[in-house]
Short mmCIF file of C-alpha atoms in Angstrom, two decimals:
data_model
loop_
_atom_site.label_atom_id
_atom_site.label_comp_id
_atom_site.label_asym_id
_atom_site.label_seq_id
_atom_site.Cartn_x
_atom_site.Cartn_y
_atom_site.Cartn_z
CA UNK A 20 0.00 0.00 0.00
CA UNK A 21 1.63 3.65 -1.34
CA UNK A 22 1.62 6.17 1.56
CA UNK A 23 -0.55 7.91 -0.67
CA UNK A 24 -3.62 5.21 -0.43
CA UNK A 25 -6.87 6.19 0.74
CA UNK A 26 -8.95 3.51 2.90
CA UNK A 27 -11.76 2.97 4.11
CA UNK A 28 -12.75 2.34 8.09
CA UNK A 29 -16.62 1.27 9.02
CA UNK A 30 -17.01 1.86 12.72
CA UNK A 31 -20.03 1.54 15.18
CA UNK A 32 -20.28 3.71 17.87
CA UNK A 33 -22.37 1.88 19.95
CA UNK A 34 -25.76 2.56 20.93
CA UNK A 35 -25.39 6.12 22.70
CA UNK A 36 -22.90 6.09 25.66
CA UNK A 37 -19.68 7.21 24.86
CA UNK A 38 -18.39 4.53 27.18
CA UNK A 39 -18.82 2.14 24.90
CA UNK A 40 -17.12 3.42 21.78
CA UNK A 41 -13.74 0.94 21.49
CA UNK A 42 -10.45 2.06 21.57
CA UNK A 43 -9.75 0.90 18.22
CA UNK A 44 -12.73 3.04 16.84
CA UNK A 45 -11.71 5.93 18.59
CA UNK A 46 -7.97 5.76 16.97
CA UNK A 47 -9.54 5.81 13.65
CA UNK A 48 -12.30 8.98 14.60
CA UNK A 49 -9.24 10.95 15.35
CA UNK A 50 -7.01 9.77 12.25
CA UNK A 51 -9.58 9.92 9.57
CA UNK A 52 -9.76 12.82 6.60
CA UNK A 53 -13.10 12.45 6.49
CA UNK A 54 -16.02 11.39 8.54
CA UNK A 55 -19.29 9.82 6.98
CA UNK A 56 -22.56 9.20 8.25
CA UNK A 57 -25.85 9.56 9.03
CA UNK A 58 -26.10 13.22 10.73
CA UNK A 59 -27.42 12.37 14.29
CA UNK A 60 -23.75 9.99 14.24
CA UNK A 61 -21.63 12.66 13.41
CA UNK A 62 -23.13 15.07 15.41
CA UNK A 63 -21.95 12.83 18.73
CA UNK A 64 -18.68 13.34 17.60
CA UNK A 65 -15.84 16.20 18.02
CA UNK A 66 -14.10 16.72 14.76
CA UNK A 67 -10.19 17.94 15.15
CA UNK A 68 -9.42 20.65 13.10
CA UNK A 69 -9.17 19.71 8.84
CA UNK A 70 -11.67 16.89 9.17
CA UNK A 71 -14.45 16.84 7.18
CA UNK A 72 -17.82 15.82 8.29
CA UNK A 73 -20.39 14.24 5.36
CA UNK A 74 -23.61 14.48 6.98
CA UNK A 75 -26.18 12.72 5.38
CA UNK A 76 -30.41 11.50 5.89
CA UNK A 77 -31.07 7.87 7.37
CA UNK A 78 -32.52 6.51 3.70
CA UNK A 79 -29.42 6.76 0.97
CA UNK A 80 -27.38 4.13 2.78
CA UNK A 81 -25.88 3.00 -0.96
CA UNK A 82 -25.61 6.22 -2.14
CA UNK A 83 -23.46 7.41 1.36
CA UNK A 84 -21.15 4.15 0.86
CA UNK A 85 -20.81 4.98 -2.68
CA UNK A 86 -19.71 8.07 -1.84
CA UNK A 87 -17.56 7.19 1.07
CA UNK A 88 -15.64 4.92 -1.41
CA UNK A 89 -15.07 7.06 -4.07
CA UNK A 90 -13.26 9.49 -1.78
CA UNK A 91 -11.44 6.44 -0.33
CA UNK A 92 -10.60 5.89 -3.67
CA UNK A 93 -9.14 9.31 -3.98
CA UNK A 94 -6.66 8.20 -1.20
CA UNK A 95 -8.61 10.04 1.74
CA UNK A 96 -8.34 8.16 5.03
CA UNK A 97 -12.61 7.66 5.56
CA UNK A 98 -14.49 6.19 8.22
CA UNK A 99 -18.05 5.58 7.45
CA UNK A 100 -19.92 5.99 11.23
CA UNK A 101 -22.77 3.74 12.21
CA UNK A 102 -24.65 3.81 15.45
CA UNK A 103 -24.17 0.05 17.35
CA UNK A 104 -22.59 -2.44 15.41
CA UNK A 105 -21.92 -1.33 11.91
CA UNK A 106 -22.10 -5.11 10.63
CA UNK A 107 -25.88 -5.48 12.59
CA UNK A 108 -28.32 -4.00 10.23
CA UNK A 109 -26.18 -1.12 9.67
CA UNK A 110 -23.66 0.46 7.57
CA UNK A 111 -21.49 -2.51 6.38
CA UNK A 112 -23.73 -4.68 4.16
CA UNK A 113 -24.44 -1.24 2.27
CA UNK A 114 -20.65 -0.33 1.58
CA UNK A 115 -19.88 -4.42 0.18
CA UNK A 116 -23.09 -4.41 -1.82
CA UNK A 117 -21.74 -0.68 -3.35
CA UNK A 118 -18.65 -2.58 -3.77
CA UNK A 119 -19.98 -6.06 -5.33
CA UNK A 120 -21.75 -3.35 -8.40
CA UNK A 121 -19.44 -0.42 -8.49
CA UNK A 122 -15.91 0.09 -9.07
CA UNK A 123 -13.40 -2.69 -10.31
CA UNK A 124 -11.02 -1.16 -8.37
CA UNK A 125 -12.93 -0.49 -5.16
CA UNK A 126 -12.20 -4.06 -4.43
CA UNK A 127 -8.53 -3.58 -3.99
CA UNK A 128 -9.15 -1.01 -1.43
CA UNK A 129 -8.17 -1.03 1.75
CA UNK A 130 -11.40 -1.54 3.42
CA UNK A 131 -12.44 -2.63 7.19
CA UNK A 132 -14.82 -3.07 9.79
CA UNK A 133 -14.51 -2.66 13.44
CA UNK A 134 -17.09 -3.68 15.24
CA UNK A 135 -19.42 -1.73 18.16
CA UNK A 136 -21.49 -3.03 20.79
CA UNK A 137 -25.16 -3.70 19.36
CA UNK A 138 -28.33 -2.58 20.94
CA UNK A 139 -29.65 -5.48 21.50
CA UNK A 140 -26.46 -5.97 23.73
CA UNK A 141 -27.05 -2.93 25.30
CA UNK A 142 -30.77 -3.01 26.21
CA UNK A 143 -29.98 -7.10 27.32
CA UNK A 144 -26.96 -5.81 29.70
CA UNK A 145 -29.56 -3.35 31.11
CA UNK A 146 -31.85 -5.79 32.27
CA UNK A 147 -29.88 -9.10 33.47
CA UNK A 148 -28.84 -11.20 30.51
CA UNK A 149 -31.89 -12.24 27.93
CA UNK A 150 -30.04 -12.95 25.08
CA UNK A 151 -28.09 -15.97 27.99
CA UNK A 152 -28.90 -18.53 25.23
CA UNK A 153 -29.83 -19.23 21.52
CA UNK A 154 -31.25 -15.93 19.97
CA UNK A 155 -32.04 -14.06 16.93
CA UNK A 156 -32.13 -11.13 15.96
CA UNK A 157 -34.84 -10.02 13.00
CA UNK A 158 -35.47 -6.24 11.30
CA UNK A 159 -38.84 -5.67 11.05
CA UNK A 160 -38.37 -2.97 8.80
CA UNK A 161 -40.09 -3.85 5.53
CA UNK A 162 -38.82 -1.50 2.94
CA UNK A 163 -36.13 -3.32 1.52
CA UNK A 164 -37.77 -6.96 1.99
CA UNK A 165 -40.85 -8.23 1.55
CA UNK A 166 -43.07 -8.76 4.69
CA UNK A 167 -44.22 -12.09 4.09
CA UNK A 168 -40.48 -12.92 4.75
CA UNK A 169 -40.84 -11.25 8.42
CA UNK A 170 -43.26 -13.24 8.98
CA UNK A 171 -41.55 -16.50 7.97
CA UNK A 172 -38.62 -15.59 10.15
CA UNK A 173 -40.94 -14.78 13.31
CA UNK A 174 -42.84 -17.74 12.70
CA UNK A 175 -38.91 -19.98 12.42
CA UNK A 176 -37.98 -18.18 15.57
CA UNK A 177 -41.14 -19.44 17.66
CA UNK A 178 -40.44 -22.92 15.92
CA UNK A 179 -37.22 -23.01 17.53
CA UNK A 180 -37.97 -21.30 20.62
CA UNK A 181 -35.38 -18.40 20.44
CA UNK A 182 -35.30 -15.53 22.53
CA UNK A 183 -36.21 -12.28 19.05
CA UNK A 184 -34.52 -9.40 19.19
CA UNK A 185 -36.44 -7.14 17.31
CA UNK A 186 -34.25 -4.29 14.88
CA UNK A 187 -36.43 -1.37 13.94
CA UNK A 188 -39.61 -2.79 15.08
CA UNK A 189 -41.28 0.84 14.54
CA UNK A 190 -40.91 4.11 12.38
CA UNK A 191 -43.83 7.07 11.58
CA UNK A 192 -44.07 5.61 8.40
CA UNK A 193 -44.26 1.85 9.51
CA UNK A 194 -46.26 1.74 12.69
CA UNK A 195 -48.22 -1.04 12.17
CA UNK A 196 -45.58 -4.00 12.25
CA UNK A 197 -44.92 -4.13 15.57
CA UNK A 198 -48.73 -5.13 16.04
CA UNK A 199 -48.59 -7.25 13.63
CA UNK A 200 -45.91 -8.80 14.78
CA UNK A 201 -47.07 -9.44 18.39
CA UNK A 202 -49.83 -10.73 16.94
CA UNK A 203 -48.45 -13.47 15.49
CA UNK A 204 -46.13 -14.26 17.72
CA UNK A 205 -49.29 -14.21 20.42
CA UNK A 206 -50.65 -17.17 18.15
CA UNK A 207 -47.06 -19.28 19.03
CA UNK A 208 -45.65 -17.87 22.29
CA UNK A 209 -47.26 -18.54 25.74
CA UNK A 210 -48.37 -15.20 27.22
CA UNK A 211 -46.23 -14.93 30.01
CA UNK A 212 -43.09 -14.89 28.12
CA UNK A 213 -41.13 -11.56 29.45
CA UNK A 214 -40.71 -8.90 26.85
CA UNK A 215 -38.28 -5.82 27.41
CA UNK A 216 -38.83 -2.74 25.90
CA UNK A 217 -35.32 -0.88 25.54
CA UNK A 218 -35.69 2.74 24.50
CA UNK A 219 -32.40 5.11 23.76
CA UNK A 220 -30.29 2.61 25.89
CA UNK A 221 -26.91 4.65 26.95
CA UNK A 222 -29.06 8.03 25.93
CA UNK A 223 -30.31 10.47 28.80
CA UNK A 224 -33.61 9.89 28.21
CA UNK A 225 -33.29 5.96 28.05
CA UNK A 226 -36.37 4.05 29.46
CA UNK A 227 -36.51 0.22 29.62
CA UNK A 228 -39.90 -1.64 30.02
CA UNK A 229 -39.83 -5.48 31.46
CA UNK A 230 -43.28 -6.84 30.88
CA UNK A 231 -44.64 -10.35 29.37
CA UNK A 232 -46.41 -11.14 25.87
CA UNK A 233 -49.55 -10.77 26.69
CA UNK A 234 -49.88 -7.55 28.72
CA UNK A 235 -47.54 -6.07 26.62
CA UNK A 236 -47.95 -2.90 24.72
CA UNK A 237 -46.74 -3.02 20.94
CA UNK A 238 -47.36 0.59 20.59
CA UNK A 239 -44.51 1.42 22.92
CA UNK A 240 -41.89 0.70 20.58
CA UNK A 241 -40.80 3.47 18.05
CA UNK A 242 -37.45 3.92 15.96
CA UNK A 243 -35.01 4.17 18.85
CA UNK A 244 -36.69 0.86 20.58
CA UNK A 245 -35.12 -2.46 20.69
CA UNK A 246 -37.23 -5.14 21.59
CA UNK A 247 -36.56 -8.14 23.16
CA UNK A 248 -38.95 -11.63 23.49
CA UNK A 249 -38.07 -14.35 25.58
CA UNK A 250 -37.83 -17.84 24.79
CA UNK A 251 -40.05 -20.56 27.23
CA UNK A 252 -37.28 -20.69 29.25
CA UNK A 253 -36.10 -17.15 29.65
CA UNK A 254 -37.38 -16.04 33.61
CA UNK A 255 -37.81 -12.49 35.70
CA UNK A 256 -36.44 -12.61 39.12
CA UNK A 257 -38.68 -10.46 40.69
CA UNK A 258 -37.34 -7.52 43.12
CA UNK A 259 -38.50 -5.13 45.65
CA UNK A 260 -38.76 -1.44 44.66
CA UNK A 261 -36.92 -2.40 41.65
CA UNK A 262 -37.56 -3.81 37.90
CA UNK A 263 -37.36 -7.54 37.95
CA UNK A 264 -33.81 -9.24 36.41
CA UNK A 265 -34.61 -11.40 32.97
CA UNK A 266 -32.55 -13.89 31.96
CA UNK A 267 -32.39 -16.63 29.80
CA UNK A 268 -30.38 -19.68 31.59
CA UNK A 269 -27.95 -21.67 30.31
CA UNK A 270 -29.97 -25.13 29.96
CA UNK A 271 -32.67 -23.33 27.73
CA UNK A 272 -35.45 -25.36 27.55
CA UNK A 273 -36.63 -28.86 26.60
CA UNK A 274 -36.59 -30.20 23.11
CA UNK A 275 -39.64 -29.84 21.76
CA UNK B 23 -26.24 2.60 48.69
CA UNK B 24 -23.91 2.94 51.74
CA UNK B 25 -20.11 3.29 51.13
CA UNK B 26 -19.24 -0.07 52.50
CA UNK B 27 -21.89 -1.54 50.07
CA UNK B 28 -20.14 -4.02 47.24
CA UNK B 29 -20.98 -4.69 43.72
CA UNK B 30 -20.90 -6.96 40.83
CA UNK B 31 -20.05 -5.51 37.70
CA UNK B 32 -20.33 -8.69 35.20
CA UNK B 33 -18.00 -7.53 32.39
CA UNK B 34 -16.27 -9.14 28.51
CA UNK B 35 -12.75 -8.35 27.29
CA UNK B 36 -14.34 -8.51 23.98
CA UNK B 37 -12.66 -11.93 21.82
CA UNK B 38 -8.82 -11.42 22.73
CA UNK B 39 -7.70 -7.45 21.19
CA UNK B 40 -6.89 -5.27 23.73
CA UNK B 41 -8.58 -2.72 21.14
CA UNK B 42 -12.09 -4.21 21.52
CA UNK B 43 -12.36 -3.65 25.58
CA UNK B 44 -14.92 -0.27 26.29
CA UNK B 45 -13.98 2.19 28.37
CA UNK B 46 -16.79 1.24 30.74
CA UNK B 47 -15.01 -2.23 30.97
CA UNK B 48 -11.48 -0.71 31.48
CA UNK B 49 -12.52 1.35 34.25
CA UNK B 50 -14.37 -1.30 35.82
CA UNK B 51 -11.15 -3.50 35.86
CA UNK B 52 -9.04 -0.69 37.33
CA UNK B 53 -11.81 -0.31 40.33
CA UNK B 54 -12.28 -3.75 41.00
CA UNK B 55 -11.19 -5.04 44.37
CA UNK B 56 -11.19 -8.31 43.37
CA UNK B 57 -11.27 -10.16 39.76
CA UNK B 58 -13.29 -13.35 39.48
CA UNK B 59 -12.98 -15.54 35.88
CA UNK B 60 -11.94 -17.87 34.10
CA UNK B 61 -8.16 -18.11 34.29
CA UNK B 62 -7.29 -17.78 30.84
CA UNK B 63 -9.47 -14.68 30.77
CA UNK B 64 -7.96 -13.26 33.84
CA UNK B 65 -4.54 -13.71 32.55
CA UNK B 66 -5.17 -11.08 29.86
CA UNK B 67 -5.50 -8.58 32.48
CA UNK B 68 -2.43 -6.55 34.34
CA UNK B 69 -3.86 -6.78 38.01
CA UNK B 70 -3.24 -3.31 40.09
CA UNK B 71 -1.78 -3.33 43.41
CA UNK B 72 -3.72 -5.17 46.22
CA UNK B 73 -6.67 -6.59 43.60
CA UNK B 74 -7.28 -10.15 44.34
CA UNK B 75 -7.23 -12.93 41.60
CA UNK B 76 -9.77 -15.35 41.87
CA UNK B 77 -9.18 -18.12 39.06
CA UNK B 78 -11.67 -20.72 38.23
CA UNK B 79 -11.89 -24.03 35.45
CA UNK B 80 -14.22 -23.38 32.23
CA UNK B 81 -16.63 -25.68 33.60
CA UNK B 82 -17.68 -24.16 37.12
CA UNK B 83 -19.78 -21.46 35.91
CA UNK B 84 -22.70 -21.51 38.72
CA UNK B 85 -20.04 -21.99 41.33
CA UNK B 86 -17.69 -19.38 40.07
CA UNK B 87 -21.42 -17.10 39.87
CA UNK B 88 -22.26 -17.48 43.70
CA UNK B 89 -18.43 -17.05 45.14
CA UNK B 90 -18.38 -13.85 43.67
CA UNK B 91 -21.90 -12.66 44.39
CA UNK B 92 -20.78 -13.73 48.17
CA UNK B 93 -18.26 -11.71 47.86
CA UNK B 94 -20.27 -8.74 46.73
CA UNK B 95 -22.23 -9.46 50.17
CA UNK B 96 -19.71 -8.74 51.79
CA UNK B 97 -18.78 -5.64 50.57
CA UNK B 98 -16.40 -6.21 47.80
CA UNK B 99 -16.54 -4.40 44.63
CA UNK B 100 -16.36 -7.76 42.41
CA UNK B 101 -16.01 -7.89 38.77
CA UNK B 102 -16.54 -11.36 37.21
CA UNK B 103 -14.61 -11.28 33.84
CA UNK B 104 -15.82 -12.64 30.66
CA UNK B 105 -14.36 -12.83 26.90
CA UNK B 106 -16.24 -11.38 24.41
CA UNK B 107 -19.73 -9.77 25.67
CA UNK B 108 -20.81 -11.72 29.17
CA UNK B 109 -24.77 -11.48 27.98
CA UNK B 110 -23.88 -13.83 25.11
CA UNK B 111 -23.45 -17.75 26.18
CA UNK B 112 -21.27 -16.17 28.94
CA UNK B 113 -21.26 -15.40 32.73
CA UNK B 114 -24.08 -13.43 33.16
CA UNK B 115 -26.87 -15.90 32.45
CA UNK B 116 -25.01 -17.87 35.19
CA UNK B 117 -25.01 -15.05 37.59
CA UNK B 118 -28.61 -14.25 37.16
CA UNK B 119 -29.38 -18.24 37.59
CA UNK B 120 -27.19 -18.05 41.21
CA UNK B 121 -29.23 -14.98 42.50
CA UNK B 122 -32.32 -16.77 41.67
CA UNK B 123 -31.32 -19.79 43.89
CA UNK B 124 -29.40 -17.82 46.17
CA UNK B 125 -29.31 -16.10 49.10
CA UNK B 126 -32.39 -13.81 49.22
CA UNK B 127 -30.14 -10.65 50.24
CA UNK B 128 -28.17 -11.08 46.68
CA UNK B 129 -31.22 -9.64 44.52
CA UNK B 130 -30.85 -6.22 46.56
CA UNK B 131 -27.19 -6.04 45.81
CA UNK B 132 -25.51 -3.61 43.33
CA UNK B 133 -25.21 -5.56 40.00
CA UNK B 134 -24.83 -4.55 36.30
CA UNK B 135 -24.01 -6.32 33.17
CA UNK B 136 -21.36 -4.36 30.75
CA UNK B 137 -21.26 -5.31 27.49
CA UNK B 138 -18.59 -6.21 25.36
CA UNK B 139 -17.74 -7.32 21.57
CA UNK B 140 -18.70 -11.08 20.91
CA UNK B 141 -16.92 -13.87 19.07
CA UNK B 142 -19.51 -13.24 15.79
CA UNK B 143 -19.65 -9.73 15.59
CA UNK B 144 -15.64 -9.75 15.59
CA UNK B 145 -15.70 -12.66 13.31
CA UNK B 146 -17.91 -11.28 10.59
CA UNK B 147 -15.83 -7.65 10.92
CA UNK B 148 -12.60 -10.08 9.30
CA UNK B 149 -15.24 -10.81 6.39
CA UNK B 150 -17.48 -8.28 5.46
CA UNK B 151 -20.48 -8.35 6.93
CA UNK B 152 -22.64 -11.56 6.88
CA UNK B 153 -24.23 -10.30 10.10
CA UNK B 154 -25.76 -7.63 7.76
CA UNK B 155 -29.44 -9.01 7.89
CA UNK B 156 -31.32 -10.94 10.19
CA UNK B 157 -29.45 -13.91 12.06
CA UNK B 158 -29.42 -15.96 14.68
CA UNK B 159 -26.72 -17.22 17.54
CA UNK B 160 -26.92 -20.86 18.45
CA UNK B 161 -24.35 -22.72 20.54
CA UNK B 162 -23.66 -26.54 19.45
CA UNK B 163 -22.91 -27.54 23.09
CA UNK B 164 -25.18 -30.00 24.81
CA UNK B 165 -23.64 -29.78 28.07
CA UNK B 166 -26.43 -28.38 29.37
CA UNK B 167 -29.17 -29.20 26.97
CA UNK B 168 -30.59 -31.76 25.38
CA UNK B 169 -29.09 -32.68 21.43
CA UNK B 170 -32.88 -32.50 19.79
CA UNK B 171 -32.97 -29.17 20.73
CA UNK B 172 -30.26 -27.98 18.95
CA UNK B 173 -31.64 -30.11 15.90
CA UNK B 174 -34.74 -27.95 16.16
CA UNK B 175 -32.75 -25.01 16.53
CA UNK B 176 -30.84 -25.45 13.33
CA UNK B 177 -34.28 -26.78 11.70
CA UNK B 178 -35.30 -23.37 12.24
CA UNK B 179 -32.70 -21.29 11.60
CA UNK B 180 -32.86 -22.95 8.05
CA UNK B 181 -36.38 -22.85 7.83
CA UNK B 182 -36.30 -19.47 8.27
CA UNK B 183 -33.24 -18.37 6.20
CA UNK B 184 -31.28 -17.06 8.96
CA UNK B 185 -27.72 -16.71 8.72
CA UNK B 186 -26.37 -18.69 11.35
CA UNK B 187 -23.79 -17.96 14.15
CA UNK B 188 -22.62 -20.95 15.78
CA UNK B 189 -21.11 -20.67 19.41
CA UNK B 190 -19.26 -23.30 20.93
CA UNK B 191 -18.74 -25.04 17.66
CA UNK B 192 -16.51 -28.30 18.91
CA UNK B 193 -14.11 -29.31 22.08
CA UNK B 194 -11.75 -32.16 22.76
CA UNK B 195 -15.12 -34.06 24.68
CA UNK B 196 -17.68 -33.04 22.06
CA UNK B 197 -15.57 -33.63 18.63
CA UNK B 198 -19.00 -34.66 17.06
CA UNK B 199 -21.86 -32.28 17.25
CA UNK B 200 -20.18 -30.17 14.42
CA UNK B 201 -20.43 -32.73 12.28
CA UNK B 202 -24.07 -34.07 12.76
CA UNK B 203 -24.67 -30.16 12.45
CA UNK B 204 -22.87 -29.76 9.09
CA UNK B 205 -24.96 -32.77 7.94
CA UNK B 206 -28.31 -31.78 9.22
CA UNK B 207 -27.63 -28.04 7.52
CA UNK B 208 -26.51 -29.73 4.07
CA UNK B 209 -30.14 -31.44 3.89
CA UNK B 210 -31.71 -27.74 3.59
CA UNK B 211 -29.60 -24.98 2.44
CA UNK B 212 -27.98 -24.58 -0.80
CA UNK B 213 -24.05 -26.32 -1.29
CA UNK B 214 -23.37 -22.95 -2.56
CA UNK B 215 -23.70 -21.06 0.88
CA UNK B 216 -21.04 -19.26 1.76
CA UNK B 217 -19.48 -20.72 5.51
CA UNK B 218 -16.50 -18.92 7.86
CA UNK B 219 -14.62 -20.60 10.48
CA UNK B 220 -13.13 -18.09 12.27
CA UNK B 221 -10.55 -19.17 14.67
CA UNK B 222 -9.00 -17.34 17.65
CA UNK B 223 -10.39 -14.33 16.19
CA UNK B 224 -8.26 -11.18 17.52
CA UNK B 225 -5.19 -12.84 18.84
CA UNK B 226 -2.04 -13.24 17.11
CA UNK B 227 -2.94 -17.01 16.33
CA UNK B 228 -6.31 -15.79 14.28
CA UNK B 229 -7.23 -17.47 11.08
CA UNK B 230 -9.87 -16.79 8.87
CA UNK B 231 -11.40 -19.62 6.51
CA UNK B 232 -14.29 -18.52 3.47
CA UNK B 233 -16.17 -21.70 2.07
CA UNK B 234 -18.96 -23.09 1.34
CA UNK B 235 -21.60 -25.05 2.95
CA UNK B 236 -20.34 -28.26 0.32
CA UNK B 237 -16.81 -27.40 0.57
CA UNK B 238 -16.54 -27.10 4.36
CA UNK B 239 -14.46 -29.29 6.31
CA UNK B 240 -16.45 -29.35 10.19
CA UNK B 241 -13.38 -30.68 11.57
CA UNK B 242 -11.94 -27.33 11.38
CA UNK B 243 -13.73 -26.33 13.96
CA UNK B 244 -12.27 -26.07 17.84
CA UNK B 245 -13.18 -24.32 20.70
CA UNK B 246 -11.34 -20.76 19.87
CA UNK B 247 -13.84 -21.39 16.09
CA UNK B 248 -17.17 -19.30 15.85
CA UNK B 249 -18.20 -20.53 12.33
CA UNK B 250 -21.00 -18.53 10.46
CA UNK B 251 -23.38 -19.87 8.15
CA UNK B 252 -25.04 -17.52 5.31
CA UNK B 253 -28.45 -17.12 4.64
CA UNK B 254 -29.62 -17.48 0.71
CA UNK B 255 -28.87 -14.24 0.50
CA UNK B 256 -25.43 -14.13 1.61
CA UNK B 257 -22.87 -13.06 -0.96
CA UNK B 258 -18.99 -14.00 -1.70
CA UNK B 259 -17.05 -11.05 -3.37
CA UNK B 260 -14.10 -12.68 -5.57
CA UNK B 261 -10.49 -10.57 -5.37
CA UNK B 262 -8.05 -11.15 -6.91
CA UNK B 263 -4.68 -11.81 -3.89
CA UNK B 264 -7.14 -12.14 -0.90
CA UNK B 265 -9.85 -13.76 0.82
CA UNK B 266 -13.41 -12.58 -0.64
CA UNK B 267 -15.50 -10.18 1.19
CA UNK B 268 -18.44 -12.00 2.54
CA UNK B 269 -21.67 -9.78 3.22
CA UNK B 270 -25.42 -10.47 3.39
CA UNK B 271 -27.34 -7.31 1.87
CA UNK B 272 -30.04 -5.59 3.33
CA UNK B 273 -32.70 -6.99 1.16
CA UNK B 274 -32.00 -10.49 2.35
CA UNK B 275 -34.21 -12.79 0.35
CA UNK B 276 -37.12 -13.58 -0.62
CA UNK B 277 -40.71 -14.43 1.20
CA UNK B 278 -40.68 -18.08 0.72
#
């Protein structure tokens, strides 16, 4: 590589505390040219003097990587900035699909990820440790796939009895597949299975909800919710003057 | 919370950088009067003056839960170290199990889970991102439960065109599983998948392996291997002088 080669860093931030950013993303924050990202990302951040911030809106994620490579390509140091974990429904699978249909030569960049805790991490930690055992983790955002397939993948996730995280369960323009969603899973998943609702985790105004299935409110969750369903053998330990633990133990269930 | 109050701060080290450990986790360490994990965990760490050790087998996890929680009781400020994140088939679903059958005083003590970078999110960082769409985490051990369920697991994860993450792939007493896993997996999804058996991901010994589901050999697989399975969607980009960049894009499939 000539001293003179660009490349191309995708960090995660994590979901909001700045105690969670790792050291090795904060070494590349301060030694990139140029900082891309969605603008609420950048804005956490405190550029040094000659970097230059690319703000851009939530909804062009190809056309931001495209453009993130391209300057790579014209041997800037970039790092593209994702909230959480920038390979978890995030930034990363939109920079290698730019790269699978764009550029011969973007392929000989050099290009890598360094990963960030994941909300789902973050809203589990808060609560006692949910995601203990077997999980997935499932966006419920339907613009880019078709819903039927949601609901394949929530009905293969009862079938198996994982704990769901649930990835964008909720937006202004998509509030209706959250109920949706509960609604099947109502038709699978006994009632008293605990749910967590984890808004803004590491944010000041972060509020987490522990409730079960059936009392739960889908209507709750909006775009900075993570939601969390247990599996039948995820548990609350109850407490007094204080929200019950959830976990999911190690010998997770029977087999069938 | 009086001053002579303990606490248990459940904490990862992330899978084996130095680079990947949070600032929350870092300061944690440093405050810490006394360091309960597993040794090989605890041996990563540079103990400060006057912090106590406490070194335990792989295989305690329940006992190794309730020590330190008893030491927390009596006014300690305990930090049970993990690798990777401790919410993910780590120490604190063990924890949470010991306060449940413990002592009833231990649910009113000052615990909190701090998350850390696990073994797939690092893994799929080498790659790309195959962690890009909706996934799901299952380990192959059946220490603790019963073989049938991970069948059904892995039935699932297929039938729903996850990408897979498996934890706990293989060890010297369990040299099988992976194998019965590989050939349950082959019956469903495509020969063409691609597979990544990431080994010791992080330390200087790391190696990173792209396949496919056909070409795989399971016997790769160890105890330092997370191995990740693609969905249909899942993509392989060819370069020419290095490993392909392995990603699954945001419109992951389709509904059936």
């Amino acid at each position: 590589m000539s001293p003179a080669a660009g490349s191309l860093r995708i960090v995660g931030l994590g979901p909001g505390s700045e105690d969670w950013i790792t050291p090795e993303v904060s070494h590349i924050l301060t030694q990139a040219t140029d900082l891309v990202g969605y603008a609420p990302y950048l804005e956490r951040l405190t550029p040094n003097r000659g970097q230059i911030l690319h703000k851009s809106d939530n909804r062009v994620e190809l056309e931001r990587a495209r453009f993130a490579l391209g300057l790579a390509d014209g041997a800037r140091r970039v790092a593209v900035v994702s909230g959480g974990d920038p390979g978890v429904f995030a930034m990363a699978a939109a920079v290698f699909e730019a790269i699978e249909s764009g550029e011969p030569q973007w392929r000989d960049l050099d290009i890598s990820v360094c990963p960030g805790i994941s909300a789902m991490q973050a809203a589990a930690a808060r609560v006692g440790a949910p995601l203990g055992h077997d999980f997935c983790a499932i966006s419920l955002s339907d613009n880019l796939k078709p819903w039927p397939l949601v609901e394949r993948r929530l009905r293969a996730a009862a079938e198996g009895d994982f704990v769901i995280a649930l990835y964008n369960p909720a937006s202004k323009a998509r509030p209706k597949q959250i109920f949706d969603a509960f609604g099947l899973l109502r038709t699978h998943i006994g009632g008293a299975t605990p749910v967590i609702f984890a808004r803004a985790v590491g944010r000041p105004d972060e509020e987490i909800v522990v409730t079960t299935l059936q009392a739960a409110d889908p209507g709750r969750a909006d775009m900075s919710t993570l939601v969390i369903i247990g599996s039948s053998a995820t548990r609350a330990i109850a407490r007094e003057g204080a929200a019950p633990f959830v976990y999911t133990p190690r010998e997770a269930g029977a087999a069938s």
